[in-house]
Amino acid sequence: MSNFRFKALEIAQSRQAMPVAAPTERVGDFFGSYTFNNEVMRALLSPEAYLKVTEAISTNGQIDRGIADEVASAMKSWATSKGATHYTHWFQPLTGETAEKHDAFFDITLDGKAVEKFKGSALVQQEPDASSFPNGGLRNTFEARGYTGWDPSSPAFLMDNGAGGKTLCIPSVFISYTGEALDYKTPLLKALNALDKAATAVCQYFDRNITKVIPTLGPEQEYFVVDRALFYARPDLVLAGRTVFGHAPARGQQLEDHYFGSIPPRVNAFMVDFEFESMKLGMPVRTRHNEVAPGQFEVAPTFEEVNLAVDHNALLMDLMEKISEKHNLKVLFHEKPFAGVNGSGKHNNWSMGTNTGVNLLAPSTKPKESLRFLTFLVNVVKAVHDNADLLRATIASAGNEHRLGANEAPPAIVSVFLGESLTMALNDLETKSEVTVNKGDNVYYKLGLNRIPSLMRDNTDRNRTSPFAFTGNKFEFRAVGSSANSASTMTVLNAIVADQLNRFKTDLDARLAKGEKKELAIVDILKEYYANSKRILFEGNGYSDEWVEEAARRGLSNIKSSPDALGIFVKPESLALFERTGVMNHAEVESRYEIELEKYIKNVQIESRVMGDLAMNHVVSTALKYQNKLAETARNLVELGMTAEAEPIKDILREISTRVLVIKKGVEAMIESRKKANNVTDTGERAKLYATEVKDHFELIRYEVDKLEEVVDDEDWPLVKYRELLFVK
Ligand code: ADP
Ligand code: MG
């Protein structure tokens, strides 16, 4: 078996960077060339159809059959002219992967004629075999049919099919025949719509020209890269996405030299390759750098409208997986593939833009705009404060559980960082006594709103330990897991902010009806909101033990276990919020809860099985063989009369025996815990057992295995070691 490790190492070490043909054209010449974008539509559609489609995109409206036929025909000729032979509705089921079902554009009739198969109806709707996707009880399998429906707000694109041809991918929603959402996109679109409505209504108090608010997202994606041969020599990476064993290398990230180091040539070639392909797909991929841990990197696109950004992130991850294989590498999106070095996140940078080109979370130099800025800022803070647990629920997963609350990532406590000057400005506002405004007074001046911009200008402080940080003109939600689909978090964030903005409007309208002056009424409400939610603000070190205690004193939640966090989804307040905002009905939320629990259980179950198998078949068996070698050596020494010299060897023998025994007992007990959990029918209870009784064995077994790794002869050790996985490039 150890041969396998050394063979893999030999292969990995002999590899060269794959040459990548750098694009010869300018970026502008190929950017988006694989997308059925606005420009293409304008060129290929009749003016009437073009207008209808763009209108439907901006108003989330319907597209009638006649127009759909025209669009389908244009899409088909565009796609076939670029080499596409098939089309598919591309969607995001709740498994967490993306899904496709390929159909040919043409059928051949019996007499050998090609007939067109791609009409408007096929563009608008397709029936995948839905029985293989999770539905959380929404549909019985005997009527396992849902359908996918075109989402015109995300442009169709071309993907290489791996065999020289291309497939036209049509971004779609996935819904059951009874109308319930079976995917990530459907509730997201509803939440974005709710936010648009609520935020536009609030903008109207400040600027009548604002008729649309577009939430924006720029997800920074962290990932690890390992050699492909080494990856396949680690069954735990293959099956569970993370290493369940592995002794920390002598040199980890303590030197912090990786961050500023140069990117290894093979990884660089991979990056150049996927960035080029991303650009063709219209994805504005931008930065390229090393992360803190060895073998860890980050890619960040320029922000886009949220729905598009979510699609693009899912597509980017698909693309990276495919292209990494081409470079004999493997990209790892797991939140914690290696113990002892940093995990990976997906920082969700989020803001709101208007049709007039204003970023609602950007401080302004104009006092009037400062009030608008503060209005949105404080409402976001209050929304996060009031719904912190629900936000926490959106980032709960088996993978992220290894990261949240560990000493190297945002803790499971949701807090908000605003920075010193902004906090000061808000404190000023809060303590400002009743302001009286006389005729001729400048109300903004009296409120102190003329000072905000100067306070903000030098606000460059950054807090990297805050899970939800204001970073100058946007919020950055950092606790999202690297493998997650951002839609879940974005659905909730936009829904809770929409809900809060609706409440603000109600509060303000009530005061205006009583004849209060608008600006004063707004400030009054913001003062009250601020006072009620400022306990969520935290500027200090979010990774410290003191913060955990302080947060408890403040009454903030610290939900460590995923099943507990997921339970928040189905609390009456959460169900009411989703219903109020029109994002999801009760059945939809409950099915999602079921699906997330099932995913959690399956993931922990797989980890646990891999751990048991590797411990017994790889580690214990290797340790026993090594013991044999040692025993023989000791015996030889004793025979030669070197009894004293045999003693240290006997010590090692004893140590190995003890550890093997602990491992064996641990694995047996873990199997018993799994059996017990599997006999529980309630999904929530079963998930809790996996989170506690099953997982409780992990650390102990791992500890002993990693100790054995230190003792057993390197020649015999069967599993590729951390130093090899992380440093061989
Ligand atoms: P840094 O956080 O280091 O200052 P950037 O300012 O470039 O880096 O932003 C990081 C990410 O935030 C990028 O993906 C960027 O596109 C995104 N971002 C910037 N402005 C906004 C915005 N208004 N809305 C959403 N995301 C944004
Ligand atoms: Mg960041």
PDB file of C-alpha atoms and ligand atoms in Angstrom, residues 220 298 347 349 462 464 476 478, ligand 2:
ATOM      1  CA  GLU A 220     -14.437  36.028  -2.817  1.00  0.00           C
ATOM      2  CA  GLU A 298      -8.397  32.939  -3.662  1.00  0.00           C
ATOM      3  CA  HIS A 347     -16.716  36.139   1.676  1.00  0.00           C
ATOM      4  CA  ASN A 349     -19.496  41.288  -0.247  1.00  0.00           C
ATOM      5  CA  ARG A 462     -10.116  46.658   8.898  1.00  0.00           C
ATOM      6  CA  ARG A 464     -10.491  40.529   9.731  1.00  0.00           C
ATOM      7  CA  GLU A 476     -18.770  41.578   3.936  1.00  0.00           C
ATOM      8  CA  ARG A 478     -17.317  36.264   5.926  1.00  0.00           C
TER       9      ARG A 478
HETATM   10 MG    MG B   2     -12.479  39.628   1.932  1.00  0.00          MG
END
